Amino acid sequence: SSFRFLVRAPEDRSPTVCCVRSDPQTITSLHALCRAQGIELGKGYGKLKEETVRIANFPAITCGDIQRLLQVLEHVRSRTPAA
């Protein structure tokens, strides 16, 4: 499985929160690995709760924070089979 934006059109995406979608097992793994690295991600809502994750883009989030998150995302992506 791969990660994909929940909102496909870039012009419709929020400037402060990014919502990413994948299969529930990948999302669970992502949350666990991020938590182990001290990164807290938001869970999705409603019927998409198990297959989405919300990532803040607020100014309080540093470039280093984003780099750490990208490393975890790449690690999870590389461990999951392609759809």
PDB file with SEQRES, HELIX, SHEET and CRYST1 records, atoms N, CA, C and O in Angstrom:
SEQRES   1 A   83  SER SER PHE ARG PHE LEU VAL ARG ALA PRO GLU ASP ARG          
SEQRES   2 A   83  SER PRO THR VAL CYS CYS VAL ARG SER ASP PRO GLN THR          
SEQRES   3 A   83  ILE THR SER LEU HIS ALA LEU CYS ARG ALA GLN GLY ILE          
SEQRES   4 A   83  GLU LEU GLY LYS GLY TYR GLY LYS LEU LYS GLU GLU THR          
SEQRES   5 A   83  VAL ARG ILE ALA ASN PHE PRO ALA ILE THR CYS GLY ASP          
SEQRES   6 A   83  ILE GLN ARG LEU LEU GLN VAL LEU GLU HIS VAL ARG SER          
SEQRES   7 A   83  ARG THR PRO ALA ALA                                          
HELIX    1 AA1 PRO A   10  ASP A   12  5                                   3    
HELIX    2 AA2 PRO A   24  ALA A   36  1                                  13    
HELIX    3 AA3 GLY A   46  GLU A   51  5                                   6    
HELIX    4 AA4 CYS A   63  ARG A   79  1                                  17    
SHEET    1 AA1 4 ARG A   4  PHE A   5  0                                        
SHEET    2 AA1 4 VAL A  17  ARG A  21 -1                                        
SHEET    3 AA1 4 THR A  52  ALA A  56 -1                                        
SHEET    4 AA1 4 GLY A  42  LYS A  43 -1                                        
CRYST1    1.000    1.000    1.000  90.00  90.00  90.00 P 1           1          
ATOM      1  N   SER A   1       0.838  -1.197   0.000  1.00  0.00           N  
ATOM      2  CA  SER A   1       0.000   0.000   0.000  1.00  0.00           C  
ATOM      3  C   SER A   1       0.871   1.243   0.000  1.00  0.00           C  
ATOM      4  O   SER A   1       2.024   1.207   0.429  1.00  0.00           O  
ATOM      5  N   SER A   2       0.326   2.314  -0.470  1.00  0.00           N  
ATOM      6  CA  SER A   2       1.074   3.565  -0.505  1.00  0.00           C  
ATOM      7  C   SER A   2       0.282   4.642   0.219  1.00  0.00           C  
ATOM      8  O   SER A   2      -0.906   4.485   0.503  1.00  0.00           O  
ATOM      9  N   PHE A   3       0.962   5.725   0.506  1.00  0.00           N  
ATOM     10  CA  PHE A   3       0.297   6.876   1.091  1.00  0.00           C  
ATOM     11  C   PHE A   3      -0.213   7.753  -0.038  1.00  0.00           C  
ATOM     12  O   PHE A   3       0.443   7.891  -1.070  1.00  0.00           O  
ATOM     13  N   ARG A   4      -1.377   8.341   0.158  1.00  0.00           N  
ATOM     14  CA  ARG A   4      -1.912   9.284  -0.825  1.00  0.00           C  
ATOM     15  C   ARG A   4      -2.681  10.358  -0.060  1.00  0.00           C  
ATOM     16  O   ARG A   4      -3.193  10.115   1.033  1.00  0.00           O  
ATOM     17  N   PHE A   5      -2.751  11.522  -0.641  1.00  0.00           N  
ATOM     18  CA  PHE A   5      -3.501  12.606  -0.013  1.00  0.00           C  
ATOM     19  C   PHE A   5      -4.981  12.262  -0.013  1.00  0.00           C  
ATOM     20  O   PHE A   5      -5.496  11.749  -1.006  1.00  0.00           O  
ATOM     21  N   LEU A   6      -5.663  12.534   1.077  1.00  0.00           N  
ATOM     22  CA  LEU A   6      -7.107  12.326   1.128  1.00  0.00           C  
ATOM     23  C   LEU A   6      -7.798  13.277   0.157  1.00  0.00           C  
ATOM     24  O   LEU A   6      -8.700  12.873  -0.577  1.00  0.00           O  
ATOM     25  N   VAL A   7      -7.378  14.529   0.151  1.00  0.00           N  
ATOM     26  CA  VAL A   7      -7.907  15.529  -0.782  1.00  0.00           C  
ATOM     27  C   VAL A   7      -6.958  15.552  -1.979  1.00  0.00           C  
ATOM     28  O   VAL A   7      -5.810  15.981  -1.862  1.00  0.00           O  
ATOM     29  N   ARG A   8      -7.435  15.098  -3.103  1.00  0.00           N  
ATOM     30  CA  ARG A   8      -6.557  14.929  -4.268  1.00  0.00           C  
ATOM     31  C   ARG A   8      -6.113  16.238  -4.914  1.00  0.00           C  
ATOM     32  O   ARG A   8      -4.956  16.364  -5.315  1.00  0.00           O  
ATOM     33  N   ALA A   9      -7.003  17.200  -5.018  1.00  0.00           N  
ATOM     34  CA  ALA A   9      -6.673  18.463  -5.696  1.00  0.00           C  
ATOM     35  C   ALA A   9      -5.864  19.361  -4.757  1.00  0.00           C  
ATOM     36  O   ALA A   9      -6.368  19.757  -3.705  1.00  0.00           O  
ATOM     37  N   PRO A  10      -4.620  19.690  -5.117  1.00  0.00           N  
ATOM     38  CA  PRO A  10      -3.780  20.525  -4.255  1.00  0.00           C  
ATOM     39  C   PRO A  10      -4.436  21.842  -3.855  1.00  0.00           C  
ATOM     40  O   PRO A  10      -4.251  22.311  -2.732  1.00  0.00           O  
ATOM     41  N   GLU A  11      -5.193  22.434  -4.755  1.00  0.00           N  
ATOM     42  CA  GLU A  11      -5.815  23.727  -4.455  1.00  0.00           C  
ATOM     43  C   GLU A  11      -6.923  23.618  -3.399  1.00  0.00           C  
ATOM     44  O   GLU A  11      -7.343  24.627  -2.833  1.00  0.00           O  
ATOM     45  N   ASP A  12      -7.394  22.401  -3.138  1.00  0.00           N  
ATOM     46  CA  ASP A  12      -8.445  22.195  -2.140  1.00  0.00           C  
ATOM     47  C   ASP A  12      -7.909  21.763  -0.773  1.00  0.00           C  
ATOM     48  O   ASP A  12      -8.679  21.627   0.177  1.00  0.00           O  
ATOM     49  N   ARG A  13      -6.597  21.546  -0.667  1.00  0.00           N  
ATOM     50  CA  ARG A  13      -6.001  21.089   0.590  1.00  0.00           C  
ATOM     51  C   ARG A  13      -5.831  22.236   1.574  1.00  0.00           C  
ATOM     52  O   ARG A  13      -5.643  23.388   1.183  1.00  0.00           O  
ATOM     53  N   SER A  14      -5.898  21.907   2.840  1.00  0.00           N  
ATOM     54  CA  SER A  14      -5.702  22.883   3.915  1.00  0.00           C  
ATOM     55  C   SER A  14      -4.238  23.319   3.977  1.00  0.00           C  
ATOM     56  O   SER A  14      -3.342  22.499   3.780  1.00  0.00           O  
ATOM     57  N   PRO A  15      -3.987  24.602   4.248  1.00  0.00           N  
ATOM     58  CA  PRO A  15      -2.601  25.046   4.412  1.00  0.00           C  
ATOM     59  C   PRO A  15      -2.035  24.693   5.792  1.00  0.00           C  
ATOM     60  O   PRO A  15      -0.834  24.845   6.014  1.00  0.00           O  
ATOM     61  N   THR A  16      -2.875  24.226   6.720  1.00  0.00           N  
ATOM     62  CA  THR A  16      -2.400  23.962   8.081  1.00  0.00           C  
ATOM     63  C   THR A  16      -2.423  22.496   8.491  1.00  0.00           C  
ATOM     64  O   THR A  16      -1.736  22.116   9.439  1.00  0.00           O  
ATOM     65  N   VAL A  17      -3.195  21.669   7.801  1.00  0.00           N  
ATOM     66  CA  VAL A  17      -3.262  20.247   8.137  1.00  0.00           C  
ATOM     67  C   VAL A  17      -3.295  19.432   6.852  1.00  0.00           C  
ATOM     68  O   VAL A  17      -4.068  19.715   5.937  1.00  0.00           O  
ATOM     69  N   CYS A  18      -2.446  18.421   6.802  1.00  0.00           N  
ATOM     70  CA  CYS A  18      -2.378  17.518   5.661  1.00  0.00           C  
ATOM     71  C   CYS A  18      -3.013  16.198   6.091  1.00  0.00           C  
ATOM     72  O   CYS A  18      -2.669  15.667   7.146  1.00  0.00           O  
ATOM     73  N   CYS A  19      -3.919  15.670   5.306  1.00  0.00           N  
ATOM     74  CA  CYS A  19      -4.553  14.391   5.629  1.00  0.00           C  
ATOM     75  C   CYS A  19      -4.097  13.353   4.607  1.00  0.00           C  
ATOM     76  O   CYS A  19      -4.266  13.526   3.401  1.00  0.00           O  
ATOM     77  N   VAL A  20      -3.514  12.267   5.122  1.00  0.00           N  
ATOM     78  CA  VAL A  20      -2.956  11.211   4.285  1.00  0.00           C  
ATOM     79  C   VAL A  20      -3.748   9.932   4.520  1.00  0.00           C  
ATOM     80  O   VAL A  20      -4.187   9.651   5.636  1.00  0.00           O  
ATOM     81  N   ARG A  21      -3.923   9.161   3.448  1.00  0.00           N  
ATOM     82  CA  ARG A  21      -4.733   7.940   3.511  1.00  0.00           C  
ATOM     83  C   ARG A  21      -3.898   6.729   3.110  1.00  0.00           C  
ATOM     84  O   ARG A  21      -3.026   6.819   2.245  1.00  0.00           O  
ATOM     85  N   SER A  22      -4.177   5.593   3.751  1.00  0.00           N  
ATOM     86  CA  SER A  22      -3.572   4.313   3.402  1.00  0.00           C  
ATOM     87  C   SER A  22      -4.457   3.224   3.998  1.00  0.00           C  
ATOM     88  O   SER A  22      -5.534   3.515   4.519  1.00  0.00           O  
ATOM     89  N   ASP A  23      -4.017   1.987   3.926  1.00  0.00           N  
ATOM     90  CA  ASP A  23      -4.805   0.913   4.524  1.00  0.00           C  
ATOM     91  C   ASP A  23      -4.666   0.967   6.051  1.00  0.00           C  
ATOM     92  O   ASP A  23      -3.674   1.493   6.556  1.00  0.00           O  
ATOM     93  N   PRO A  24      -5.641   0.434   6.789  1.00  0.00           N  
ATOM     94  CA  PRO A  24      -5.624   0.523   8.253  1.00  0.00           C  
ATOM     95  C   PRO A  24      -4.355  -0.033   8.910  1.00  0.00           C  
ATOM     96  O   PRO A  24      -3.862   0.546   9.879  1.00  0.00           O  
ATOM     97  N   GLN A  25      -3.828  -1.135   8.401  1.00  0.00           N  
ATOM     98  CA  GLN A  25      -2.614  -1.717   8.987  1.00  0.00           C  
ATOM     99  C   GLN A  25      -1.428  -0.760   8.845  1.00  0.00           C  
ATOM    100  O   GLN A  25      -0.644  -0.608   9.782  1.00  0.00           O  
ATOM    101  N   THR A  26      -1.293  -0.126   7.705  1.00  0.00           N  
ATOM    102  CA  THR A  26      -0.201   0.820   7.486  1.00  0.00           C  
ATOM    103  C   THR A  26      -0.355   2.037   8.387  1.00  0.00           C  
ATOM    104  O   THR A  26       0.628   2.521   8.948  1.00  0.00           O  
ATOM    105  N   ILE A  27      -1.579   2.536   8.531  1.00  0.00           N  
ATOM    106  CA  ILE A  27      -1.824   3.701   9.392  1.00  0.00           C  
ATOM    107  C   ILE A  27      -1.505   3.356  10.847  1.00  0.00           C  
ATOM    108  O   ILE A  27      -0.897   4.164  11.550  1.00  0.00           O  
ATOM    109  N   THR A  28      -1.902   2.176  11.306  1.00  0.00           N  
ATOM    110  CA  THR A  28      -1.591   1.745  12.673  1.00  0.00           C  
ATOM    111  C   THR A  28      -0.086   1.659  12.878  1.00  0.00           C  
ATOM    112  O   THR A  28       0.429   2.112  13.900  1.00  0.00           O  
ATOM    113  N   SER A  29       0.616   1.087  11.921  1.00  0.00           N  
ATOM    114  CA  SER A  29       2.075   0.983  11.989  1.00  0.00           C  
ATOM    115  C   SER A  29       2.721   2.363  12.005  1.00  0.00           C  
ATOM    116  O   SER A  29       3.663   2.602  12.760  1.00  0.00           O  
ATOM    117  N   LEU A  30       2.219   3.265  11.178  1.00  0.00           N  
ATOM    118  CA  LEU A  30       2.753   4.627  11.123  1.00  0.00           C  
ATOM    119  C   LEU A  30       2.602   5.319  12.472  1.00  0.00           C  
ATOM    120  O   LEU A  30       3.547   5.938  12.962  1.00  0.00           O  
ATOM    121  N   HIS A  31       1.423   5.219  13.073  1.00  0.00           N  
ATOM    122  CA  HIS A  31       1.197   5.835  14.386  1.00  0.00           C  
ATOM    123  C   HIS A  31       2.169   5.275  15.426  1.00  0.00           C  
ATOM    124  O   HIS A  31       2.749   6.033  16.204  1.00  0.00           O  
ATOM    125  N   ALA A  32       2.347   3.958  15.440  1.00  0.00           N  
ATOM    126  CA  ALA A  32       3.230   3.326  16.428  1.00  0.00           C  
ATOM    127  C   ALA A  32       4.679   3.761  16.239  1.00  0.00           C  
ATOM    128  O   ALA A  32       5.360   4.095  17.209  1.00  0.00           O  
ATOM    129  N   LEU A  33       5.148   3.758  15.007  1.00  0.00           N  
ATOM    130  CA  LEU A  33       6.534   4.152  14.749  1.00  0.00           C  
ATOM    131  C   LEU A  33       6.764   5.626  15.047  1.00  0.00           C  
ATOM    132  O   LEU A  33       7.808   5.994  15.586  1.00  0.00           O  
ATOM    133  N   CYS A  34       5.814   6.460  14.709  1.00  0.00           N  
ATOM    134  CA  CYS A  34       5.945   7.891  15.009  1.00  0.00           C  
ATOM    135  C   CYS A  34       5.962   8.116  16.518  1.00  0.00           C  
ATOM    136  O   CYS A  34       6.788   8.873  17.026  1.00  0.00           O  
ATOM    137  N   ARG A  35       5.061   7.466  17.225  1.00  0.00           N  
ATOM    138  CA  ARG A  35       5.003   7.612  18.684  1.00  0.00           C  
ATOM    139  C   ARG A  35       6.337   7.211  19.305  1.00  0.00           C  
ATOM    140  O   ARG A  35       6.807   7.869  20.234  1.00  0.00           O  
ATOM    141  N   ALA A  36       6.955   6.135  18.802  1.00  0.00           N  
ATOM    142  CA  ALA A  36       8.249   5.674  19.312  1.00  0.00           C  
ATOM    143  C   ALA A  36       9.350   6.707  19.071  1.00  0.00           C  
ATOM    144  O   ALA A  36      10.348   6.735  19.790  1.00  0.00           O  
ATOM    145  N   GLN A  37       9.165   7.557  18.056  1.00  0.00           N  
ATOM    146  CA  GLN A  37      10.131   8.611  17.730  1.00  0.00           C  
ATOM    147  C   GLN A  37       9.763   9.945  18.368  1.00  0.00           C  
ATOM    148  O   GLN A  37      10.414  10.958  18.112  1.00  0.00           O  
ATOM    149  N   GLY A  38       8.726   9.950  19.196  1.00  0.00           N  
ATOM    150  CA  GLY A  38       8.299  11.189  19.843  1.00  0.00           C  
ATOM    151  C   GLY A  38       7.481  12.098  18.949  1.00  0.00           C  
ATOM    152  O   GLY A  38       7.361  13.294  19.213  1.00  0.00           O  
ATOM    153  N   ILE A  39       6.917  11.531  17.885  1.00  0.00           N  
ATOM    154  CA  ILE A  39       6.098  12.293  16.938  1.00  0.00           C  
ATOM    155  C   ILE A  39       4.639  11.914  17.167  1.00  0.00           C  
ATOM    156  O   ILE A  39       4.284  10.737  17.113  1.00  0.00           O  
ATOM    157  N   GLU A  40       3.807  12.895  17.420  1.00  0.00           N  
ATOM    158  CA  GLU A  40       2.377  12.633  17.638  1.00  0.00           C  
ATOM    159  C   GLU A  40       1.594  13.072  16.403  1.00  0.00           C  
ATOM    160  O   GLU A  40       1.652  14.234  16.000  1.00  0.00           O  
ATOM    161  N   LEU A  41       0.869  12.139  15.815  1.00  0.00           N  
ATOM    162  CA  LEU A  41       0.042  12.424  14.645  1.00  0.00           C  
ATOM    163  C   LEU A  41      -1.423  12.410  15.048  1.00  0.00           C  
ATOM    164  O   LEU A  41      -1.807  11.719  15.992  1.00  0.00           O  
ATOM    165  N   GLY A  42      -2.237  13.167  14.335  1.00  0.00           N  
ATOM    166  CA  GLY A  42      -3.673  13.158  14.579  1.00  0.00           C  
ATOM    167  C   GLY A  42      -4.323  12.001  13.852  1.00  0.00           C  
ATOM    168  O   GLY A  42      -3.912  11.629  12.754  1.00  0.00           O  
ATOM    169  N   LYS A  43      -5.339  11.439  14.474  1.00  0.00           N  
ATOM    170  CA  LYS A  43      -6.096  10.370  13.826  1.00  0.00           C  
ATOM    171  C   LYS A  43      -7.191  10.987  12.975  1.00  0.00           C  
ATOM    172  O   LYS A  43      -7.564  12.146  13.156  1.00  0.00           O  
ATOM    173  N   GLY A  44      -7.696  10.194  12.049  1.00  0.00           N  
ATOM    174  CA  GLY A  44      -8.789  10.655  11.210  1.00  0.00           C  
ATOM    175  C   GLY A  44     -10.093  10.679  11.987  1.00  0.00           C  
ATOM    176  O   GLY A  44     -10.122  10.416  13.190  1.00  0.00           O  
ATOM    177  N   TYR A  45     -11.163  10.995  11.288  1.00  0.00           N  
ATOM    178  CA  TYR A  45     -12.486  11.099  11.900  1.00  0.00           C  
ATOM    179  C   TYR A  45     -13.474  10.168  11.212  1.00  0.00           C  
ATOM    180  O   TYR A  45     -13.299   9.794  10.052  1.00  0.00           O  
ATOM    181  N   GLY A  46     -14.511   9.805  11.949  1.00  0.00           N  
ATOM    182  CA  GLY A  46     -15.630   9.066  11.371  1.00  0.00           C  
ATOM    183  C   GLY A  46     -15.234   7.774  10.697  1.00  0.00           C  
ATOM    184  O   GLY A  46     -14.375   7.040  11.185  1.00  0.00           O  
ATOM    185  N   LYS A  47     -15.870   7.499   9.562  1.00  0.00           N  
ATOM    186  CA  LYS A  47     -15.643   6.222   8.887  1.00  0.00           C  
ATOM    187  C   LYS A  47     -14.240   6.102   8.291  1.00  0.00           C  
ATOM    188  O   LYS A  47     -13.820   5.001   7.936  1.00  0.00           O  
ATOM    189  N   LEU A  48     -13.510   7.211   8.176  1.00  0.00           N  
ATOM    190  CA  LEU A  48     -12.143   7.170   7.650  1.00  0.00           C  
ATOM    191  C   LEU A  48     -11.087   7.134   8.753  1.00  0.00           C  
ATOM    192  O   LEU A  48      -9.891   7.195   8.471  1.00  0.00           O  
ATOM    193  N   LYS A  49     -11.522   7.035   9.996  1.00  0.00           N  
ATOM    194  CA  LYS A  49     -10.615   7.111  11.144  1.00  0.00           C  
ATOM    195  C   LYS A  49      -9.469   6.102  11.068  1.00  0.00           C  
ATOM    196  O   LYS A  49      -8.331   6.436  11.397  1.00  0.00           O  
ATOM    197  N   GLU A  50      -9.752   4.892  10.646  1.00  0.00           N  
ATOM    198  CA  GLU A  50      -8.743   3.830  10.645  1.00  0.00           C  
ATOM    199  C   GLU A  50      -7.810   3.875   9.437  1.00  0.00           C  
ATOM    200  O   GLU A  50      -6.787   3.190   9.419  1.00  0.00           O  
ATOM    201  N   GLU A  51      -8.152   4.672   8.432  1.00  0.00           N  
ATOM    202  CA  GLU A  51      -7.318   4.675   7.226  1.00  0.00           C  
ATOM    203  C   GLU A  51      -6.761   6.053   6.864  1.00  0.00           C  
ATOM    204  O   GLU A  51      -6.271   6.257   5.753  1.00  0.00           O  
ATOM    205  N   THR A  52      -6.838   6.990   7.800  1.00  0.00           N  
ATOM    206  CA  THR A  52      -6.271   8.317   7.557  1.00  0.00           C  
ATOM    207  C   THR A  52      -5.463   8.787   8.757  1.00  0.00           C  
ATOM    208  O   THR A  52      -5.648   8.317   9.879  1.00  0.00           O  
ATOM    209  N   VAL A  53      -4.575   9.714   8.494  1.00  0.00           N  
ATOM    210  CA  VAL A  53      -3.774  10.355   9.527  1.00  0.00           C  
ATOM    211  C   VAL A  53      -3.674  11.831   9.173  1.00  0.00           C  
ATOM    212  O   VAL A  53      -3.553  12.196   8.003  1.00  0.00           O  
ATOM    213  N   ARG A  54      -3.726  12.679  10.202  1.00  0.00           N  
ATOM    214  CA  ARG A  54      -3.626  14.121   9.984  1.00  0.00           C  
ATOM    215  C   ARG A  54      -2.260  14.603  10.454  1.00  0.00           C  
ATOM    216  O   ARG A  54      -1.805  14.240  11.539  1.00  0.00           O  
ATOM    217  N   ILE A  55      -1.614  15.416   9.640  1.00  0.00           N  
ATOM    218  CA  ILE A  55      -0.278  15.938   9.929  1.00  0.00           C  
ATOM    219  C   ILE A  55      -0.353  17.455   9.946  1.00  0.00           C  
ATOM    220  O   ILE A  55      -0.730  18.081   8.955  1.00  0.00           O  
ATOM    221  N   ALA A  56       0.011  18.042  11.083  1.00  0.00           N  
ATOM    222  CA  ALA A  56      -0.047  19.505  11.226  1.00  0.00           C  
ATOM    223  C   ALA A  56       1.071  20.172  10.432  1.00  0.00           C  
ATOM    224  O   ALA A  56       2.183  19.651  10.341  1.00  0.00           O  
ATOM    225  N   ASN A  57       0.761  21.323   9.865  1.00  0.00           N  
ATOM    226  CA  ASN A  57       1.732  22.141   9.133  1.00  0.00           C  
ATOM    227  C   ASN A  57       1.925  23.487   9.814  1.00  0.00           C  
ATOM    228  O   ASN A  57       2.322  24.455   9.166  1.00  0.00           O  
ATOM    229  N   PHE A  58       1.651  23.563  11.102  1.00  0.00           N  
ATOM    230  CA  PHE A  58       1.696  24.832  11.822  1.00  0.00           C  
ATOM    231  C   PHE A  58       3.121  25.363  11.916  1.00  0.00           C  
ATOM    232  O   PHE A  58       4.072  24.586  11.840  1.00  0.00           O  
ATOM    233  N   PRO A  59       3.283  26.676  12.080  1.00  0.00           N  
ATOM    234  CA  PRO A  59       4.624  27.257  12.212  1.00  0.00           C  
ATOM    235  C   PRO A  59       5.427  26.688  13.384  1.00  0.00           C  
ATOM    236  O   PRO A  59       6.657  26.731  13.351  1.00  0.00           O  
ATOM    237  N   ALA A  60       4.773  26.162  14.407  1.00  0.00           N  
ATOM    238  CA  ALA A  60       5.495  25.584  15.546  1.00  0.00           C  
ATOM    239  C   ALA A  60       6.197  24.277  15.177  1.00  0.00           C  
ATOM    240  O   ALA A  60       7.061  23.805  15.916  1.00  0.00           O  
ATOM    241  N   ILE A  61       5.830  23.698  14.043  1.00  0.00           N  
ATOM    242  CA  ILE A  61       6.462  22.473  13.563  1.00  0.00           C  
ATOM    243  C   ILE A  61       7.737  22.882  12.830  1.00  0.00           C  
ATOM    244  O   ILE A  61       7.687  23.650  11.868  1.00  0.00           O  
ATOM    245  N   THR A  62       8.875  22.369  13.286  1.00  0.00           N  
ATOM    246  CA  THR A  62      10.157  22.772  12.704  1.00  0.00           C  
ATOM    247  C   THR A  62      10.502  21.925  11.479  1.00  0.00           C  
ATOM    248  O   THR A  62       9.899  20.878  11.243  1.00  0.00           O  
ATOM    249  N   CYS A  63      11.470  22.389  10.716  1.00  0.00           N  
ATOM    250  CA  CYS A  63      11.961  21.611   9.570  1.00  0.00           C  
ATOM    251  C   CYS A  63      12.515  20.273  10.050  1.00  0.00           C  
ATOM    252  O   CYS A  63      12.353  19.254   9.379  1.00  0.00           O  
ATOM    253  N   GLY A  64      13.171  20.276  11.214  1.00  0.00           N  
ATOM    254  CA  GLY A  64      13.682  19.032  11.786  1.00  0.00           C  
ATOM    255  C   GLY A  64      12.565  18.060  12.112  1.00  0.00           C  
ATOM    256  O   GLY A  64      12.704  16.856  11.896  1.00  0.00           O  
ATOM    257  N   ASP A  65      11.450  18.578  12.636  1.00  0.00           N  
ATOM    258  CA  ASP A  65      10.283  17.736  12.917  1.00  0.00           C  
ATOM    259  C   ASP A  65       9.779  17.084  11.635  1.00  0.00           C  
ATOM    260  O   ASP A  65       9.483  15.890  11.606  1.00  0.00           O  
ATOM    261  N   ILE A  66       9.686  17.874  10.591  1.00  0.00           N  
ATOM    262  CA  ILE A  66       9.207  17.360   9.297  1.00  0.00           C  
ATOM    263  C   ILE A  66      10.175  16.320   8.744  1.00  0.00           C  
ATOM    264  O   ILE A  66       9.739  15.300   8.210  1.00  0.00           O  
ATOM    265  N   GLN A  67      11.475  16.558   8.863  1.00  0.00           N  
ATOM    266  CA  GLN A  67      12.474  15.595   8.381  1.00  0.00           C  
ATOM    267  C   GLN A  67      12.335  14.263   9.111  1.00  0.00           C  
ATOM    268  O   GLN A  67      12.395  13.206   8.484  1.00  0.00           O  
ATOM    269  N   ARG A  68      12.150  14.303  10.431  1.00  0.00           N  
ATOM    270  CA  ARG A  68      11.972  13.071  11.206  1.00  0.00           C  
ATOM    271  C   ARG A  68      10.717  12.338  10.751  1.00  0.00           C  
ATOM    272  O   ARG A  68      10.729  11.118  10.591  1.00  0.00           O  
ATOM    273  N   LEU A  69       9.642  13.077  10.543  1.00  0.00           N  
ATOM    274  CA  LEU A  69       8.399  12.469  10.079  1.00  0.00           C  
ATOM    275  C   LEU A  69       8.581  11.847   8.696  1.00  0.00           C  
ATOM    276  O   LEU A  69       8.110  10.735   8.455  1.00  0.00           O  
ATOM    277  N   LEU A  70       9.249  12.539   7.795  1.00  0.00           N  
ATOM    278  CA  LEU A  70       9.476  12.000   6.454  1.00  0.00           C  
ATOM    279  C   LEU A  70      10.289  10.712   6.501  1.00  0.00           C  
ATOM    280  O   LEU A  70      10.050   9.799   5.711  1.00  0.00           O  
ATOM    281  N   GLN A  71      11.242  10.633   7.414  1.00  0.00           N  
ATOM    282  CA  GLN A  71      12.025   9.402   7.560  1.00  0.00           C  
ATOM    283  C   GLN A  71      11.132   8.246   7.999  1.00  0.00           C  
ATOM    284  O   GLN A  71      11.258   7.135   7.485  1.00  0.00           O  
ATOM    285  N   VAL A  72      10.239   8.499   8.939  1.00  0.00           N  
ATOM    286  CA  VAL A  72       9.319   7.447   9.392  1.00  0.00           C  
ATOM    287  C   VAL A  72       8.365   7.060   8.264  1.00  0.00           C  
ATOM    288  O   VAL A  72       8.123   5.873   8.044  1.00  0.00           O  
ATOM    289  N   LEU A  73       7.823   8.038   7.550  1.00  0.00           N  
ATOM    290  CA  LEU A  73       6.930   7.744   6.422  1.00  0.00           C  
ATOM    291  C   LEU A  73       7.638   6.873   5.387  1.00  0.00           C  
ATOM    292  O   LEU A  73       7.057   5.908   4.890  1.00  0.00           O  
ATOM    293  N   GLU A  74       8.872   7.201   5.062  1.00  0.00           N  
ATOM    294  CA  GLU A  74       9.632   6.420   4.082  1.00  0.00           C  
ATOM    295  C   GLU A  74       9.873   5.004   4.603  1.00  0.00           C  
ATOM    296  O   GLU A  74       9.784   4.040   3.844  1.00  0.00           O  
ATOM    297  N   HIS A  75      10.175   4.879   5.878  1.00  0.00           N  
ATOM    298  CA  HIS A  75      10.395   3.558   6.476  1.00  0.00           C  
ATOM    299  C   HIS A  75       9.126   2.706   6.371  1.00  0.00           C  
ATOM    300  O   HIS A  75       9.193   1.546   5.963  1.00  0.00           O  
ATOM    301  N   VAL A  76       7.992   3.263   6.730  1.00  0.00           N  
ATOM    302  CA  VAL A  76       6.723   2.530   6.655  1.00  0.00           C  
ATOM    303  C   VAL A  76       6.392   2.204   5.204  1.00  0.00           C  
ATOM    304  O   VAL A  76       5.991   1.082   4.895  1.00  0.00           O  
ATOM    305  N   ARG A  77       6.558   3.176   4.315  1.00  0.00           N  
ATOM    306  CA  ARG A  77       6.254   2.956   2.893  1.00  0.00           C  
ATOM    307  C   ARG A  77       7.110   1.839   2.305  1.00  0.00           C  
ATOM    308  O   ARG A  77       6.620   1.028   1.519  1.00  0.00           O  
ATOM    309  N   SER A  78       8.378   1.793   2.682  1.00  0.00           N  
ATOM    310  CA  SER A  78       9.281   0.780   2.126  1.00  0.00           C  
ATOM    311  C   SER A  78       8.983  -0.625   2.652  1.00  0.00           C  
ATOM    312  O   SER A  78       9.381  -1.613   2.036  1.00  0.00           O  
ATOM    313  N   ARG A  79       8.288  -0.719   3.783  1.00  0.00           N  
ATOM    314  CA  ARG A  79       7.967  -2.021   4.377  1.00  0.00           C  
ATOM    315  C   ARG A  79       6.625  -2.571   3.929  1.00  0.00           C  
ATOM    316  O   ARG A  79       6.328  -3.736   4.194  1.00  0.00           O  
ATOM    317  N   THR A  80       5.808  -1.773   3.260  1.00  0.00           N  
ATOM    318  CA  THR A  80       4.479  -2.237   2.870  1.00  0.00           C  
ATOM    319  C   THR A  80       4.463  -2.578   1.390  1.00  0.00           C  
ATOM    320  O   THR A  80       5.015  -1.840   0.575  1.00  0.00           O  
ATOM    321  N   PRO A  81       3.829  -3.699   1.035  1.00  0.00           N  
ATOM    322  CA  PRO A  81       3.773  -4.088  -0.375  1.00  0.00           C  
ATOM    323  C   PRO A  81       2.953  -3.106  -1.201  1.00  0.00           C  
ATOM    324  O   PRO A  81       1.990  -2.512  -0.716  1.00  0.00           O  
ATOM    325  N   ALA A  82       3.347  -2.950  -2.435  1.00  0.00           N  
ATOM    326  CA  ALA A  82       2.616  -2.065  -3.357  1.00  0.00           C  
ATOM    327  C   ALA A  82       1.246  -2.658  -3.643  1.00  0.00           C  
ATOM    328  O   ALA A  82       1.078  -3.877  -3.694  1.00  0.00           O  
ATOM    329  N   ALA A  83       0.272  -1.776  -3.831  1.00  0.00           N  
ATOM    330  CA  ALA A  83      -1.100  -2.232  -4.114  1.00  0.00           C  
ATOM    331  C   ALA A  83      -1.217  -2.720  -5.532  1.00  0.00           C  
ATOM    332  O   ALA A  83      -2.294  -3.142  -5.953  1.00  0.00           O  
TER     333      ALA A  83                                                      
END                                                                             
